Structures are given as C-alpha cells and as structure tokens.
Short mmCIF file of N, CA and C in Angstrom, two decimals:
data_model
loop_
_atom_site.label_atom_id
_atom_site.label_comp_id
_atom_site.label_asym_id
_atom_site.label_seq_id
_atom_site.Cartn_x
_atom_site.Cartn_y
_atom_site.Cartn_z
N MET E 1 29.22 9.98 5.93
CA MET E 1 28.17 9.04 4.85
C MET E 1 28.90 8.41 3.57
N ILE E 2 30.04 9.52 3.17
CA ILE E 2 30.90 8.73 2.34
C ILE E 2 31.95 7.60 2.74
N ARG E 3 32.24 7.72 4.25
CA ARG E 3 33.52 6.85 4.43
C ARG E 3 32.51 5.80 4.79
N LYS E 4 31.19 6.00 5.65
CA LYS E 4 30.11 4.87 5.16
C LYS E 4 30.21 3.85 4.38
N ARG E 5 29.94 4.60 3.23
CA ARG E 5 29.88 3.98 1.62
C ARG E 5 31.48 3.22 1.12
N ARG E 6 32.47 3.60 1.71
CA ARG E 6 33.50 3.12 1.26
C ARG E 6 33.82 1.98 2.17
N ASN E 7 33.41 1.83 3.44
CA ASN E 7 33.52 0.97 4.66
C ASN E 7 32.46 -0.36 3.91
N ARG E 8 31.36 0.52 3.39
CA ARG E 8 30.83 -0.76 2.94
C ARG E 8 31.25 -1.44 2.00
N ARG E 9 31.26 -0.65 0.95
CA ARG E 9 32.00 -1.29 -0.47
C ARG E 9 33.36 -2.36 -0.17
N GLY E 10 33.68 -2.19 0.64
CA GLY E 10 35.15 -2.36 1.32
C GLY E 10 34.72 -3.76 1.69
N ARG E 11 33.69 -4.12 2.40
CA ARG E 11 33.35 -5.28 2.93
C ARG E 11 32.25 -6.53 2.05
N GLY E 12 32.85 -5.71 0.77
CA GLY E 12 32.04 -6.81 -0.23
C GLY E 12 30.22 -6.11 -0.29
N HIS E 13 30.15 -5.11 0.17
CA HIS E 13 29.02 -4.33 0.10
C HIS E 13 28.71 -3.89 -1.55
N LYS E 14 27.32 -3.92 -2.27
CA LYS E 14 27.34 -3.65 -3.65
C LYS E 14 26.29 -2.60 -3.17
N LEU E 15 26.81 -0.77 -4.08
CA LEU E 15 25.75 0.18 -3.60
C LEU E 15 25.19 0.14 -4.82
N THR E 16 23.74 0.41 -5.06
CA THR E 16 22.48 0.26 -6.28
C THR E 16 21.89 1.16 -6.07
N ASP E 17 21.60 1.30 -7.00
CA ASP E 17 20.21 2.09 -7.04
C ASP E 17 18.29 1.61 -7.06
N VAL E 18 17.35 2.69 -7.15
CA VAL E 18 16.46 1.91 -7.30
C VAL E 18 16.08 1.01 -8.55
N GLN E 19 16.74 1.13 -9.29
CA GLN E 19 16.37 0.88 -10.57
C GLN E 19 16.98 -0.42 -11.02
N ASP E 20 18.41 -1.15 -10.57
CA ASP E 20 19.14 -2.02 -10.04
C ASP E 20 18.22 -2.98 -9.05
N LEU E 21 17.94 -2.34 -7.84
CA LEU E 21 17.49 -3.28 -6.64
C LEU E 21 16.03 -3.37 -6.57
N LEU E 22 15.44 -2.81 -7.76
CA LEU E 22 14.01 -4.03 -8.60
C LEU E 22 14.21 -4.55 -9.34
N GLY E 23 15.13 -4.50 -10.42
CA GLY E 23 15.42 -4.42 -11.68
C GLY E 23 14.21 -4.01 -12.38
N LEU E 24 14.05 -2.94 -12.98
CA LEU E 24 13.74 -2.02 -13.65
C LEU E 24 14.04 -1.30 -14.73
N SER E 25 13.28 -1.92 -15.63
CA SER E 25 14.68 -1.49 -17.48
C SER E 25 14.09 -0.07 -17.49
N ASP E 26 15.13 0.76 -18.35
CA ASP E 26 14.93 2.15 -18.17
C ASP E 26 13.45 2.71 -18.73
N VAL E 27 12.55 1.53 -19.73
CA VAL E 27 11.71 2.25 -20.11
C VAL E 27 10.66 2.12 -18.69
N GLU E 28 10.75 0.99 -17.93
CA GLU E 28 9.81 1.09 -16.70
C GLU E 28 10.17 2.29 -15.72
N LEU E 29 11.40 2.32 -15.93
CA LEU E 29 11.63 3.64 -14.42
C LEU E 29 11.00 4.86 -14.99
N ALA E 30 11.67 5.18 -16.48
CA ALA E 30 10.72 6.51 -17.22
C ALA E 30 9.26 6.48 -16.40
N GLU E 31 8.56 5.42 -16.76
CA GLU E 31 7.04 5.66 -16.70
C GLU E 31 7.01 5.75 -15.33
N ILE E 32 7.86 5.51 -14.48
CA ILE E 32 7.60 5.61 -12.75
C ILE E 32 7.74 6.97 -12.89
N GLU E 33 8.59 7.78 -12.95
CA GLU E 33 9.02 9.34 -12.99
C GLU E 33 8.13 10.04 -13.32
N LEU E 34 7.19 9.53 -15.05
CA LEU E 34 6.58 10.41 -15.73
C LEU E 34 4.96 10.15 -15.18
N ARG E 35 5.15 9.26 -13.93
CA ARG E 35 3.48 9.02 -13.44
C ARG E 35 3.85 10.06 -12.36
N LEU E 36 4.75 9.89 -11.15
CA LEU E 36 4.78 10.52 -9.94
C LEU E 36 5.07 12.06 -10.47
N CYS E 37 5.86 12.64 -11.45
CA CYS E 37 5.59 14.12 -11.73
C CYS E 37 4.31 14.47 -12.14
N LEU E 38 3.43 13.67 -13.09
CA LEU E 38 1.96 13.91 -13.28
C LEU E 38 1.22 13.89 -12.35
N ALA E 39 1.32 13.04 -11.28
CA ALA E 39 0.63 12.92 -9.78
C ALA E 39 0.60 14.33 -9.07
N GLU E 40 2.30 14.40 -9.05
CA GLU E 40 2.73 15.82 -8.15
C GLU E 40 1.56 17.05 -8.67
N GLU E 41 1.68 16.98 -9.78
CA GLU E 41 1.50 18.14 -11.08
C GLU E 41 -0.03 18.53 -10.43
N LEU E 42 -0.89 17.16 -10.50
CA LEU E 42 -2.45 16.94 -10.14
C LEU E 42 -2.38 17.57 -8.93
N LYS E 43 -2.04 16.94 -7.88
CA LYS E 43 -2.10 17.39 -6.28
C LYS E 43 -1.82 19.01 -6.17
N LYS E 44 -0.97 18.96 -6.61
CA LYS E 44 -0.21 20.46 -6.54
C LYS E 44 -1.51 21.55 -6.99
N ARG E 45 -2.12 20.90 -8.10
CA ARG E 45 -3.26 22.32 -8.75
C ARG E 45 -4.23 22.42 -7.97
N ARG E 46 -4.48 20.77 -7.47
CA ARG E 46 -5.77 20.89 -6.63
C ARG E 46 -5.51 21.57 -5.26
N ARG E 47 -4.24 21.70 -4.97
CA ARG E 47 -3.72 22.05 -3.22
C ARG E 47 -3.84 23.88 -3.58
N ARG E 48 -3.51 24.33 -4.70
CA ARG E 48 -3.28 25.91 -5.13
C ARG E 48 -4.93 26.46 -5.07
N ALA E 49 -5.82 25.09 -5.76
CA ALA E 49 -7.40 26.34 -6.37
C ALA E 49 -7.85 25.89 -4.35
N LYS E 50 -7.45 25.43 -3.40
CA LYS E 50 -7.69 25.18 -1.99
C LYS E 50 -9.20 24.66 -2.02
N VAL E 51 -9.13 23.56 -2.48
CA VAL E 51 -9.99 22.41 -2.99
C VAL E 51 -9.88 21.54 -2.04
N SER E 52 -10.91 20.54 -1.73
CA SER E 52 -11.02 19.16 -1.15
C SER E 52 -10.69 18.34 -1.82
N GLN E 53 -10.28 16.62 -1.94
CA GLN E 53 -10.42 15.89 -2.75
C GLN E 53 -11.61 15.81 -3.46
N GLN E 54 -12.38 15.52 -2.38
CA GLN E 54 -14.41 15.50 -2.83
C GLN E 54 -14.77 16.58 -3.63
N ASN E 55 -14.30 17.59 -3.60
CA ASN E 55 -14.63 18.74 -4.43
C ASN E 55 -13.79 18.76 -6.01
N PHE E 56 -12.71 18.19 -5.90
CA PHE E 56 -11.96 18.14 -6.89
C PHE E 56 -12.70 17.21 -8.16
N ALA E 57 -12.52 16.15 -7.22
CA ALA E 57 -13.13 14.83 -7.95
C ALA E 57 -14.42 15.17 -8.66
N LYS E 58 -15.11 15.49 -7.73
CA LYS E 58 -16.40 16.33 -8.83
C LYS E 58 -16.36 16.66 -9.75
N ARG E 59 -15.21 17.61 -9.91
CA ARG E 59 -14.97 18.77 -10.76
C ARG E 59 -14.72 18.28 -11.91
N ILE E 60 -13.85 17.44 -11.77
CA ILE E 60 -13.24 16.54 -13.10
C ILE E 60 -13.64 14.96 -13.19
N GLY E 61 -14.74 14.60 -12.70
CA GLY E 61 -15.95 13.84 -12.99
C GLY E 61 -15.12 12.79 -12.80
N THR E 62 -14.61 12.27 -11.58
CA THR E 62 -14.32 10.63 -11.40
C THR E 62 -14.22 10.89 -9.59
N SER E 63 -14.07 9.59 -8.82
CA SER E 63 -14.12 9.60 -7.37
C SER E 63 -13.53 9.81 -6.38
N ARG E 64 -13.63 10.33 -5.33
CA ARG E 64 -12.66 10.63 -4.27
C ARG E 64 -11.50 10.04 -4.63
N ALA E 65 -12.02 8.61 -4.11
CA ALA E 65 -10.85 7.37 -4.20
C ALA E 65 -9.85 7.28 -5.21
N ARG E 66 -10.80 7.52 -6.32
CA ARG E 66 -9.56 7.62 -7.63
C ARG E 66 -8.84 8.77 -7.65
N LEU E 67 -9.18 9.82 -7.47
CA LEU E 67 -8.19 10.93 -6.96
C LEU E 67 -7.11 10.76 -6.36
N ALA E 68 -7.53 9.84 -5.00
CA ALA E 68 -6.38 10.35 -3.97
C ALA E 68 -5.60 8.94 -5.05
N LYS E 69 -5.86 7.94 -5.95
CA LYS E 69 -4.78 6.89 -6.22
C LYS E 69 -4.29 7.72 -6.82
N MET E 70 -5.01 8.83 -7.92
CA MET E 70 -4.08 9.56 -8.85
C MET E 70 -2.80 9.90 -8.45
N GLU E 71 -3.50 10.70 -7.11
CA GLU E 71 -2.06 11.77 -6.67
C GLU E 71 -1.40 11.11 -6.13
N ALA E 72 -1.26 10.24 -5.57
CA ALA E 72 -0.39 9.36 -5.26
C ALA E 72 0.28 8.48 -6.39
N GLY E 73 0.00 8.64 -7.34
CA GLY E 73 0.98 8.30 -8.81
C GLY E 73 0.66 6.26 -9.01
N ASP E 74 -0.47 6.02 -8.52
CA ASP E 74 -0.93 4.56 -7.98
C ASP E 74 -0.73 4.14 -9.55
N SER E 75 -0.43 3.24 -9.96
CA SER E 75 -0.34 2.44 -11.21
C SER E 75 -1.63 1.72 -12.17
N ASP E 76 -2.56 1.48 -10.81
CA ASP E 76 -3.61 1.09 -11.08
C ASP E 76 -4.64 2.22 -11.92
N VAL E 77 -4.63 3.52 -12.10
CA VAL E 77 -4.93 4.48 -12.88
C VAL E 77 -4.32 4.84 -14.25
N SER E 78 -4.98 4.55 -15.31
CA SER E 78 -3.99 5.08 -16.26
C SER E 78 -3.43 6.50 -16.35
N LEU E 79 -2.17 6.72 -17.26
CA LEU E 79 -1.85 7.77 -17.77
C LEU E 79 -2.64 8.67 -18.50
N ASP E 80 -3.79 8.00 -18.96
CA ASP E 80 -4.30 8.68 -20.05
C ASP E 80 -5.66 9.48 -18.90
N LEU E 81 -6.07 9.06 -17.54
CA LEU E 81 -6.85 9.42 -17.09
C LEU E 81 -6.11 10.37 -15.90
N VAL E 82 -4.84 10.58 -15.70
CA VAL E 82 -4.50 11.45 -14.57
C VAL E 82 -3.88 12.61 -16.06
N MET E 83 -3.39 12.32 -17.11
CA MET E 83 -3.69 13.40 -17.95
C MET E 83 -5.17 14.18 -18.42
N ARG E 84 -5.77 13.50 -18.53
CA ARG E 84 -7.29 14.08 -18.55
C ARG E 84 -7.98 14.89 -17.55
N SER E 85 -7.44 14.32 -16.54
CA SER E 85 -8.18 14.99 -15.10
C SER E 85 -7.03 16.14 -14.80
N LEU E 86 -5.58 16.63 -15.22
CA LEU E 86 -4.94 17.44 -15.78
C LEU E 86 -5.58 18.61 -16.18
N LEU E 87 -5.86 18.03 -17.63
CA LEU E 87 -6.80 18.76 -18.49
C LEU E 87 -8.08 19.60 -17.95
N GLU E 88 -8.74 18.83 -17.15
CA GLU E 88 -9.91 19.27 -16.94
C GLU E 88 -10.11 20.58 -15.92
N SER E 89 -9.29 20.10 -14.53
CA SER E 89 -8.56 20.97 -13.74
C SER E 89 -8.33 22.29 -14.61
N GLY E 90 -7.49 22.28 -15.84
CA GLY E 90 -7.40 23.68 -15.99
C GLY E 90 -5.81 23.45 -16.56
N SER E 91 -5.44 22.47 -16.92
CA SER E 91 -3.72 22.49 -17.50
C SER E 91 -3.98 22.83 -18.78
N THR E 92 -2.90 23.45 -19.53
CA THR E 92 -2.88 23.64 -20.39
C THR E 92 -2.04 22.47 -21.22
N LEU E 93 -2.08 22.36 -22.47
CA LEU E 93 -0.94 21.38 -22.85
C LEU E 93 0.45 21.81 -22.63
N ALA E 94 1.12 23.00 -22.57
CA ALA E 94 2.20 23.72 -22.45
C ALA E 94 2.51 22.72 -20.97
N GLN E 95 1.44 23.64 -20.18
CA GLN E 95 1.97 22.78 -18.74
C GLN E 95 2.43 21.54 -18.40
N ILE E 96 1.60 20.66 -19.32
CA ILE E 96 1.55 19.09 -18.86
C ILE E 96 2.97 18.51 -19.84
N GLY E 97 3.33 19.26 -20.95
CA GLY E 97 4.57 19.27 -21.60
C GLY E 97 5.78 19.49 -20.73
N ARG E 98 5.41 20.87 -19.74
CA ARG E 98 6.58 21.16 -18.79
C ARG E 98 7.06 19.71 -17.78
N THR E 99 5.86 19.72 -17.15
CA THR E 99 5.51 18.56 -16.03
C THR E 99 6.47 16.98 -16.74
N ILE E 100 6.22 16.77 -18.04
CA ILE E 100 6.97 15.78 -18.64
C ILE E 100 8.18 15.93 -18.76
N ALA E 101 8.72 17.13 -19.05
CA ALA E 101 10.10 17.27 -19.35
C ALA E 101 10.72 17.72 -18.30
N ARG E 102 9.75 17.71 -16.76
CA ARG E 102 10.43 17.38 -15.59
C ARG E 102 10.84 15.97 -15.40
N ALA E 103 9.87 15.22 -15.59
CA ALA E 103 10.14 13.82 -15.36
C ALA E 103 11.33 13.23 -16.32
N ASP E 104 11.71 13.73 -17.36
CA ASP E 104 12.97 13.57 -18.20
C ASP E 104 14.11 13.86 -17.20
N SER E 105 13.93 15.27 -16.60
CA SER E 105 15.27 15.79 -16.04
C SER E 105 15.53 15.15 -14.63
N ARG E 106 14.62 14.20 -14.12
CA ARG E 106 14.88 13.55 -12.83
C ARG E 106 15.97 12.34 -12.68
#
C-alpha cells in the first residue's frame, strides 16, 4: 500500500483526505463527526435494548423514518432532536458528553 502511494505521488497524483476532497471547513467536518458519533450512540442504545426501530421511535416520540434518519446521521435531522432522543432513551448528560468527546478524538 505504501509503495502504491509513493508511485501515485511520483506520477503527479495528490493524496488527500475527505475534508480536502469535499472542500469542508474545520467546522463542517467537526459537525459531521459530531452528528455521526451521536447517531452511532443512539443506534447502539436501541440495539442494546433489543428494540425495533418502530417501537423505539414510538418510545421517544418520533416516527420510524425519522429515527432511521437519525441513526444514519442524516443532516436533515437537527442535532437537538438527536440529543433529545438520546435523553428520552435514557442517556444522561454525562454519557452524551462522553459521546461528544469521542467525536473530538476521531
């Protein structure tokens, strides 16, 4: 793999990361990472409880489709709705804080 990278660089190829590729600012990248970490946590909580999306959505007061978007980290869903859903699912502020800290360490 390293040899391939060197060869590509030697032929004028530029190695880049997702941020450069998509032209994201540091703030936009941080928001995406935060959204994905919170989405993963919400999905993990539902699976740990062994509850279907339909039942979990009902429990937190949203639709199954909206929950699926939250779990996928869809930008159409506001971060406050994801946070409120985590709280409704039994997460504490401390747990949410640790999830946010994980997003910072990605």
